[in-house]
């Protein structure tokens, strides 16, 4: 499989580029996800010409438009960083990035809730790092996460699903642009789309139905925007359970009443957070293979990312919430 290219904050790969000469190696990213992706490291502070070690810096002022200032000598590095970042994001256009993993809390690389100090020196966690902001504005559709959030199983699954789907979409773009390729992609991703957003499922269905009315470029543009918007929305046990029930409709002739009953029970357990999503998905895969159901067989929903990443092996947070409530 051709690897997916992801941008990453250099210190997360274990490179000693931090202000104190250290790093923030994250083994989940290097050892686990690293088997499937190729990283393109970016360290804004080093690449804009600041050395290692260097004086630490932070954000100051208006959280919507903060300044990047060194902590002791009070040197304002905002314009220098912003000029470099604008140039760097333009270069990154040639790298075919399918996503970016940023270092949390950094005044240069943090994507959200970065500390910004007001005039009294009191920090509020409302800022975005200078490079991160420019990157996201330049690439609004590219999936972006920080390493801290990726340790949450649900956010991790969402991010990885987005990067793998974007890769499959890019493969369509890499072929000759034609309506047939787009319709084929949509057909394979219908249930994945439905599991994130029934509203987008409707909108994208209507768009694909107008496939002959719109100029091809416009059609591709609108479809990609809706696809990335849709996948950004989280799946929930309720949405997944609806998809799983919907799938049963395609096998209603082949399954015995006992098998249907078992399927509904498994979905019910999943919906209540008692078992992880992998359980009903494995059961459905078994029936799909056994009965060779052609529509379900091609659904990306059944194989959105490599099984080895074990992204669907966690029970929903609902279970945790229920337990915590009971324990209180
Ligand atoms: S957080 Fe960003 S700027 Fe800081 S060391 Fe890591 S990559 Fe470089």
Tab-separated table of C-alpha atoms and ligand atoms in Angstrom:
chain	number	residue	atom	x	y	z
A	1	UNK	CA	0.000	0.000	0.000
A	2	UNK	CA	1.329	3.418	-0.907
A	3	UNK	CA	1.969	5.349	2.287
A	4	UNK	CA	-0.037	8.407	3.274
A	5	UNK	CA	1.952	11.622	3.645
A	6	UNK	CA	1.301	13.506	6.876
A	7	UNK	CA	2.921	16.693	8.090
A	8	UNK	CA	4.059	16.513	11.704
A	9	UNK	CA	5.660	18.777	14.296
A	10	UNK	CA	9.299	17.654	14.214
A	11	UNK	CA	9.708	17.281	17.993
A	12	UNK	CA	7.024	14.537	18.027
A	13	UNK	CA	9.365	12.343	16.015
A	14	UNK	CA	12.017	12.524	18.741
A	15	UNK	CA	14.205	15.173	17.104
A	16	UNK	CA	15.935	17.475	19.574
A	17	UNK	CA	14.495	20.714	18.262
A	18	UNK	CA	12.679	22.104	21.281
A	19	UNK	CA	13.742	25.358	22.933
A	20	UNK	CA	15.550	23.389	25.697
A	21	UNK	CA	17.266	20.995	23.280
A	22	UNK	CA	14.806	18.188	24.047
A	23	UNK	CA	12.059	16.436	22.115
A	24	UNK	CA	8.521	15.137	22.615
A	25	UNK	CA	8.733	11.713	20.991
A	26	UNK	CA	5.284	10.119	20.713
A	27	UNK	CA	5.520	6.378	20.151
A	28	UNK	CA	1.873	6.018	19.166
A	29	UNK	CA	2.685	8.218	16.185
A	30	UNK	CA	6.095	6.805	15.317
A	31	UNK	CA	5.626	3.096	16.035
A	32	UNK	CA	1.907	2.439	15.453
A	33	UNK	CA	0.659	4.981	12.924
A	34	UNK	CA	4.164	5.276	11.486
A	35	UNK	CA	3.766	1.891	9.769
A	36	UNK	CA	1.150	3.360	7.433
A	37	UNK	CA	2.255	6.928	6.932
A	38	UNK	CA	5.261	8.841	5.769
A	39	UNK	CA	5.944	11.889	7.932
A	40	UNK	CA	7.033	15.230	6.648
A	41	UNK	CA	8.494	17.023	9.685
A	42	UNK	CA	8.057	20.764	10.171
A	43	UNK	CA	9.525	22.705	13.104
A	44	UNK	CA	8.428	26.318	12.676
A	45	UNK	CA	10.792	27.756	15.291
A	46	UNK	CA	13.923	26.059	13.951
A	47	UNK	CA	12.978	26.474	10.289
A	48	UNK	CA	12.345	30.209	10.693
A	49	UNK	CA	15.937	30.535	11.876
A	50	UNK	CA	15.794	30.333	15.673
A	51	UNK	CA	18.491	28.075	17.088
A	52	UNK	CA	18.531	25.143	19.512
A	53	UNK	CA	18.559	25.805	22.419
A	54	UNK	CA	16.699	29.124	22.282
A	55	UNK	CA	14.842	31.405	24.599
A	56	UNK	CA	11.327	30.089	25.297
A	57	UNK	CA	8.413	32.091	23.910
A	58	UNK	CA	4.718	32.428	24.453
A	59	UNK	CA	1.660	34.166	23.019
A	60	UNK	CA	0.597	37.537	24.399
A	61	UNK	CA	-2.250	40.004	23.917
A	62	UNK	CA	-5.548	39.511	22.104
A	63	UNK	CA	-6.296	35.744	21.967
A	64	UNK	CA	-7.767	36.219	18.458
A	65	UNK	CA	-4.635	37.864	17.155
A	66	UNK	CA	-1.825	37.242	19.650
A	67	UNK	CA	1.840	38.185	19.389
A	68	UNK	CA	4.624	35.603	19.635
A	69	UNK	CA	7.087	37.029	22.162
A	70	UNK	CA	10.184	35.633	23.902
A	71	UNK	CA	9.568	35.305	27.627
A	72	UNK	CA	12.628	37.114	29.094
A	73	UNK	CA	14.001	39.484	26.456
A	74	UNK	CA	10.494	40.291	25.110
A	75	UNK	CA	11.531	40.058	21.467
A	76	UNK	CA	8.444	40.071	19.224
A	77	UNK	CA	8.848	37.250	16.685
A	78	UNK	CA	5.302	37.363	15.244
A	79	UNK	CA	6.087	38.917	11.871
A	80	UNK	CA	9.166	36.776	11.340
A	81	UNK	CA	7.222	33.586	12.091
A	82	UNK	CA	4.199	34.626	10.011
A	83	UNK	CA	6.352	35.539	6.961
A	84	UNK	CA	8.141	32.188	7.133
A	85	UNK	CA	4.871	30.276	7.680
A	86	UNK	CA	3.204	31.842	4.617
A	87	UNK	CA	6.161	30.754	2.489
A	88	UNK	CA	6.242	27.264	4.021
A	89	UNK	CA	2.539	26.513	3.516
A	90	UNK	CA	2.883	27.534	-0.134
A	91	UNK	CA	5.744	24.989	-0.471
A	92	UNK	CA	3.648	22.329	1.276
A	93	UNK	CA	1.091	22.535	-1.548
A	94	UNK	CA	3.436	20.316	-3.566
A	95	UNK	CA	3.618	17.610	-0.881
A	96	UNK	CA	0.156	16.071	-1.314
A	97	UNK	CA	-0.411	16.091	2.444
A	98	UNK	CA	-3.370	14.062	3.704
A	99	UNK	CA	-3.197	15.519	7.191
A	100	UNK	CA	-1.051	17.242	9.817
A	101	UNK	CA	-0.281	16.276	13.413
A	102	UNK	CA	0.651	19.287	15.484
A	103	UNK	CA	2.302	19.595	18.891
A	104	UNK	CA	-0.258	20.635	21.481
A	105	UNK	CA	0.156	23.776	23.617
A	106	UNK	CA	2.964	25.241	21.495
A	107	UNK	CA	2.791	28.995	20.711
A	108	UNK	CA	3.968	28.125	17.184
A	109	UNK	CA	2.427	24.703	16.498
A	110	UNK	CA	-0.572	24.321	18.872
A	111	UNK	CA	-3.937	24.016	17.110
A	112	UNK	CA	-6.238	25.078	19.978
A	113	UNK	CA	-6.365	26.119	23.630
A	114	UNK	CA	-2.801	27.484	23.593
A	115	UNK	CA	-2.020	29.809	26.506
A	116	UNK	CA	-2.166	33.524	25.711
A	117	UNK	CA	-0.981	35.948	28.414
A	118	UNK	CA	-2.853	39.207	28.976
A	119	UNK	CA	-1.250	42.475	30.130
A	120	UNK	CA	-1.146	41.282	33.744
A	121	UNK	CA	0.627	38.091	32.629
A	122	UNK	CA	-2.415	35.899	33.346
A	123	UNK	CA	-2.716	33.084	30.800
A	124	UNK	CA	-6.015	32.123	29.145
A	125	UNK	CA	-6.170	28.930	27.101
A	126	UNK	CA	-7.761	30.406	24.012
A	127	UNK	CA	-4.984	30.784	21.455
A	128	UNK	CA	-3.777	29.057	18.297
A	129	UNK	CA	-0.074	28.793	17.434
A	130	UNK	CA	1.089	31.182	14.706
A	131	UNK	CA	2.116	28.459	12.221
A	132	UNK	CA	-0.894	26.252	13.049
A	133	UNK	CA	-3.311	29.109	12.316
A	134	UNK	CA	-1.711	29.918	8.972
A	135	UNK	CA	-1.625	26.226	8.014
A	136	UNK	CA	-5.315	25.643	8.810
A	137	UNK	CA	-6.358	28.804	6.958
A	138	UNK	CA	-4.342	27.739	3.921
A	139	UNK	CA	-5.567	24.110	3.945
A	140	UNK	CA	-9.101	24.250	5.395
A	141	UNK	CA	-10.002	20.755	4.186
A	142	UNK	CA	-6.912	18.860	5.324
A	143	UNK	CA	-7.459	16.897	8.581
A	144	UNK	CA	-5.475	18.396	11.459
A	145	UNK	CA	-5.073	17.078	14.990
A	146	UNK	CA	-2.659	17.429	17.873
A	147	UNK	CA	-0.870	14.534	19.553
A	148	UNK	CA	-2.685	15.069	22.855
A	149	UNK	CA	-6.127	14.662	21.261
A	150	UNK	CA	-4.937	11.620	19.315
A	151	UNK	CA	-4.600	9.737	22.606
A	152	UNK	CA	-8.409	9.855	22.848
A	153	UNK	CA	-9.594	6.681	21.017
A	154	UNK	CA	-12.621	8.334	19.413
A	155	UNK	CA	-10.732	11.391	18.162
A	156	UNK	CA	-7.959	9.108	16.923
A	157	UNK	CA	-10.380	6.960	14.968
A	158	UNK	CA	-12.003	10.024	13.456
A	159	UNK	CA	-8.666	11.504	12.350
A	160	UNK	CA	-7.355	8.250	10.907
A	161	UNK	CA	-10.603	7.558	9.105
A	162	UNK	CA	-10.382	11.023	7.537
A	163	UNK	CA	-6.819	10.605	6.337
A	164	UNK	CA	-7.482	7.182	4.819
A	165	UNK	CA	-10.661	8.427	3.118
A	166	UNK	CA	-8.856	11.483	1.797
A	167	UNK	CA	-6.197	9.162	0.387
A	168	UNK	CA	-8.851	7.100	-1.420
A	169	UNK	CA	-10.452	10.301	-2.722
A	170	UNK	CA	-7.067	11.538	-3.960
A	171	UNK	CA	-6.676	8.264	-5.846
A	172	UNK	CA	-9.929	9.121	-7.653
A	173	UNK	CA	-8.592	12.606	-8.387
A	174	UNK	CA	-5.408	11.009	-9.701
A	175	UNK	CA	-7.391	9.107	-12.311
A	176	UNK	CA	-8.907	10.775	-15.321
A	177	UNK	CA	-11.618	13.113	-14.028
A	178	UNK	CA	-14.930	11.665	-14.987
A	179	UNK	CA	-18.371	11.352	-13.498
A	180	UNK	CA	-18.233	7.557	-13.340
A	181	UNK	CA	-15.189	7.569	-11.026
A	182	UNK	CA	-16.904	9.967	-8.677
A	183	UNK	CA	-20.157	8.010	-8.596
A	184	UNK	CA	-18.198	4.821	-7.891
A	185	UNK	CA	-16.366	6.472	-4.981
A	186	UNK	CA	-19.641	7.805	-3.590
A	187	UNK	CA	-21.349	4.419	-3.839
A	188	UNK	CA	-18.527	2.768	-1.870
A	189	UNK	CA	-18.559	5.452	0.818
A	190	UNK	CA	-22.298	5.893	1.291
A	191	UNK	CA	-22.523	4.048	4.606
A	192	UNK	CA	-19.358	5.653	5.955
A	193	UNK	CA	-20.874	9.054	5.132
A	194	UNK	CA	-24.162	8.041	6.775
A	195	UNK	CA	-22.337	6.994	9.947
A	196	UNK	CA	-20.994	10.544	10.330
A	197	UNK	CA	-23.893	12.661	9.151
A	198	UNK	CA	-27.317	11.690	7.812
A	199	UNK	CA	-27.656	15.326	6.675
A	200	UNK	CA	-24.505	15.137	4.526
A	201	UNK	CA	-25.632	11.731	3.252
A	202	UNK	CA	-28.734	13.455	1.852
A	203	UNK	CA	-26.851	16.476	0.492
A	204	UNK	CA	-24.151	14.376	-1.166
A	205	UNK	CA	-26.749	12.035	-2.613
A	206	UNK	CA	-28.531	15.027	-4.178
A	207	UNK	CA	-25.225	16.359	-5.536
A	208	UNK	CA	-24.313	13.031	-7.121
A	209	UNK	CA	-27.811	12.782	-8.602
A	210	UNK	CA	-27.078	16.069	-10.449
A	211	UNK	CA	-23.855	14.630	-11.785
A	212	UNK	CA	-24.695	15.523	-15.395
A	213	UNK	CA	-25.924	19.075	-14.644
A	214	UNK	CA	-22.747	20.562	-13.174
A	215	UNK	CA	-19.346	21.180	-14.762
A	216	UNK	CA	-16.997	18.381	-13.672
A	217	UNK	CA	-14.535	20.603	-11.784
A	218	UNK	CA	-17.326	22.233	-9.813
A	219	UNK	CA	-18.835	18.843	-9.050
A	220	UNK	CA	-15.520	17.524	-7.700
A	221	UNK	CA	-14.958	20.705	-5.674
A	222	UNK	CA	-18.379	20.626	-4.035
A	223	UNK	CA	-18.167	16.896	-3.373
A	224	UNK	CA	-14.746	17.114	-1.714
A	225	UNK	CA	-15.870	19.995	0.510
A	226	UNK	CA	-18.941	18.081	1.673
A	227	UNK	CA	-16.932	14.892	2.161
A	228	UNK	CA	-14.359	16.504	4.440
A	229	UNK	CA	-17.010	18.493	6.327
A	230	UNK	CA	-18.999	15.323	6.859
A	231	UNK	CA	-16.126	13.177	8.100
A	232	UNK	CA	-15.117	15.894	10.531
A	233	UNK	CA	-18.400	15.275	12.370
A	234	UNK	CA	-18.092	12.526	14.944
A	235	UNK	CA	-19.800	9.186	14.598
A	236	UNK	CA	-21.804	8.159	17.655
A	237	UNK	CA	-23.134	4.777	18.844
A	238	UNK	CA	-26.602	5.943	17.757
A	239	UNK	CA	-25.465	6.853	14.216
A	240	UNK	CA	-23.435	3.635	13.882
A	241	UNK	CA	-26.316	1.524	15.181
A	242	UNK	CA	-28.610	3.099	12.548
A	243	UNK	CA	-26.123	2.202	9.821
A	244	UNK	CA	-25.795	-1.342	11.128
A	245	UNK	CA	-29.588	-1.759	11.144
A	246	UNK	CA	-29.780	-0.264	7.657
A	247	UNK	CA	-27.264	-2.883	6.475
A	248	UNK	CA	-29.477	-5.652	7.769
A	249	UNK	CA	-32.061	-4.661	5.158
A	250	UNK	CA	-29.710	-5.861	2.401
A	251	UNK	CA	-29.551	-9.346	3.909
A	252	UNK	CA	-33.110	-9.790	5.094
A	253	UNK	CA	-33.841	-12.513	2.549
A	254	UNK	CA	-30.729	-14.524	3.383
A	255	UNK	CA	-30.740	-14.411	7.184
A	256	UNK	CA	-32.794	-16.703	9.379
A	257	UNK	CA	-34.956	-15.141	12.084
A	258	UNK	CA	-32.457	-16.381	14.702
A	259	UNK	CA	-29.598	-14.676	12.898
A	260	UNK	CA	-31.591	-11.438	12.600
A	261	UNK	CA	-32.398	-11.618	16.300
A	262	UNK	CA	-28.747	-12.145	17.169
A	263	UNK	CA	-27.742	-9.229	14.941
A	264	UNK	CA	-30.258	-6.906	16.623
A	265	UNK	CA	-29.064	-7.989	20.073
A	266	UNK	CA	-25.442	-7.316	19.168
A	267	UNK	CA	-26.371	-3.884	17.803
A	268	UNK	CA	-28.349	-3.215	20.995
A	269	UNK	CA	-25.331	-4.099	23.161
A	270	UNK	CA	-23.129	-1.859	21.045
A	271	UNK	CA	-25.629	1.018	21.231
A	272	UNK	CA	-25.571	0.786	25.044
A	273	UNK	CA	-21.756	0.887	25.099
A	274	UNK	CA	-21.362	-2.688	26.363
A	275	UNK	CA	-19.258	-3.874	23.417
A	276	UNK	CA	-17.016	-2.116	20.890
A	277	UNK	CA	-17.989	-1.396	17.284
A	278	UNK	CA	-15.645	-4.091	16.006
A	279	UNK	CA	-18.053	-6.780	17.307
A	280	UNK	CA	-21.137	-5.944	15.162
A	281	UNK	CA	-18.876	-5.025	12.232
A	282	UNK	CA	-17.165	-8.438	12.404
A	283	UNK	CA	-20.535	-10.184	12.546
A	284	UNK	CA	-21.802	-8.243	9.535
A	285	UNK	CA	-18.622	-8.927	7.618
A	286	UNK	CA	-19.175	-12.607	8.248
A	287	UNK	CA	-22.693	-12.487	6.756
A	288	UNK	CA	-21.610	-10.271	3.881
A	289	UNK	CA	-18.882	-12.735	2.897
A	290	UNK	CA	-21.069	-15.768	3.472
A	291	UNK	CA	-23.856	-14.425	1.255
A	292	UNK	CA	-21.575	-12.471	-1.065
A	293	UNK	CA	-23.805	-9.376	-0.840
A	294	UNK	CA	-22.461	-7.143	-3.643
A	295	UNK	CA	-23.468	-3.688	-2.333
A	296	UNK	CA	-22.278	-4.238	1.250
A	297	UNK	CA	-19.122	-6.041	0.136
A	298	UNK	CA	-17.739	-2.865	-1.416
A	299	UNK	CA	-18.592	-0.535	1.478
A	300	UNK	CA	-15.622	1.373	2.914
A	301	UNK	CA	-17.571	1.428	6.198
A	302	UNK	CA	-16.537	-2.174	6.745
A	303	UNK	CA	-12.827	-1.476	6.128
A	304	UNK	CA	-12.188	2.270	6.551
A	305	UNK	CA	-8.620	1.800	7.840
A	306	UNK	CA	-6.239	-1.114	8.561
A	307	UNK	CA	-7.636	-3.580	11.104
A	308	UNK	CA	-4.233	-3.725	12.814
A	309	UNK	CA	-4.718	-0.193	14.121
A	310	UNK	CA	-7.553	-1.595	16.277
A	311	UNK	CA	-9.455	1.671	16.107
A	312	UNK	CA	-12.876	0.158	16.593
A	313	UNK	CA	-11.876	-2.000	19.548
A	314	UNK	CA	-12.860	0.424	22.292
A	315	UNK	CA	-16.294	0.463	23.903
A	316	UNK	CA	-17.993	3.835	23.629
A	317	UNK	CA	-17.430	6.554	26.217
A	318	UNK	CA	-21.055	6.041	27.250
A	319	UNK	CA	-20.007	2.962	29.237
A	320	UNK	CA	-17.376	4.959	31.010
A	321	UNK	CA	-19.882	7.737	31.801
A	322	UNK	CA	-22.459	5.267	33.102
A	323	UNK	CA	-19.843	3.585	35.300
A	324	UNK	CA	-18.570	6.901	36.615
A	325	UNK	CA	-22.119	8.034	37.469
A	326	UNK	CA	-22.840	4.788	39.286
A	327	UNK	CA	-19.570	4.949	41.181
A	328	UNK	CA	-20.307	8.501	42.423
B	1	LIG	S1	6.352	22.452	19.145
B	1	LIG	FE1	6.646	23.064	17.026
B	1	LIG	S2	8.069	24.765	17.137
B	1	LIG	FE2	8.176	23.728	19.094
B	1	LIG	S3	9.837	22.281	18.864
B	1	LIG	FE3	7.992	21.190	18.334
B	1	LIG	S4	7.850	21.424	16.130
B	1	LIG	FE4	9.295	22.947	16.834
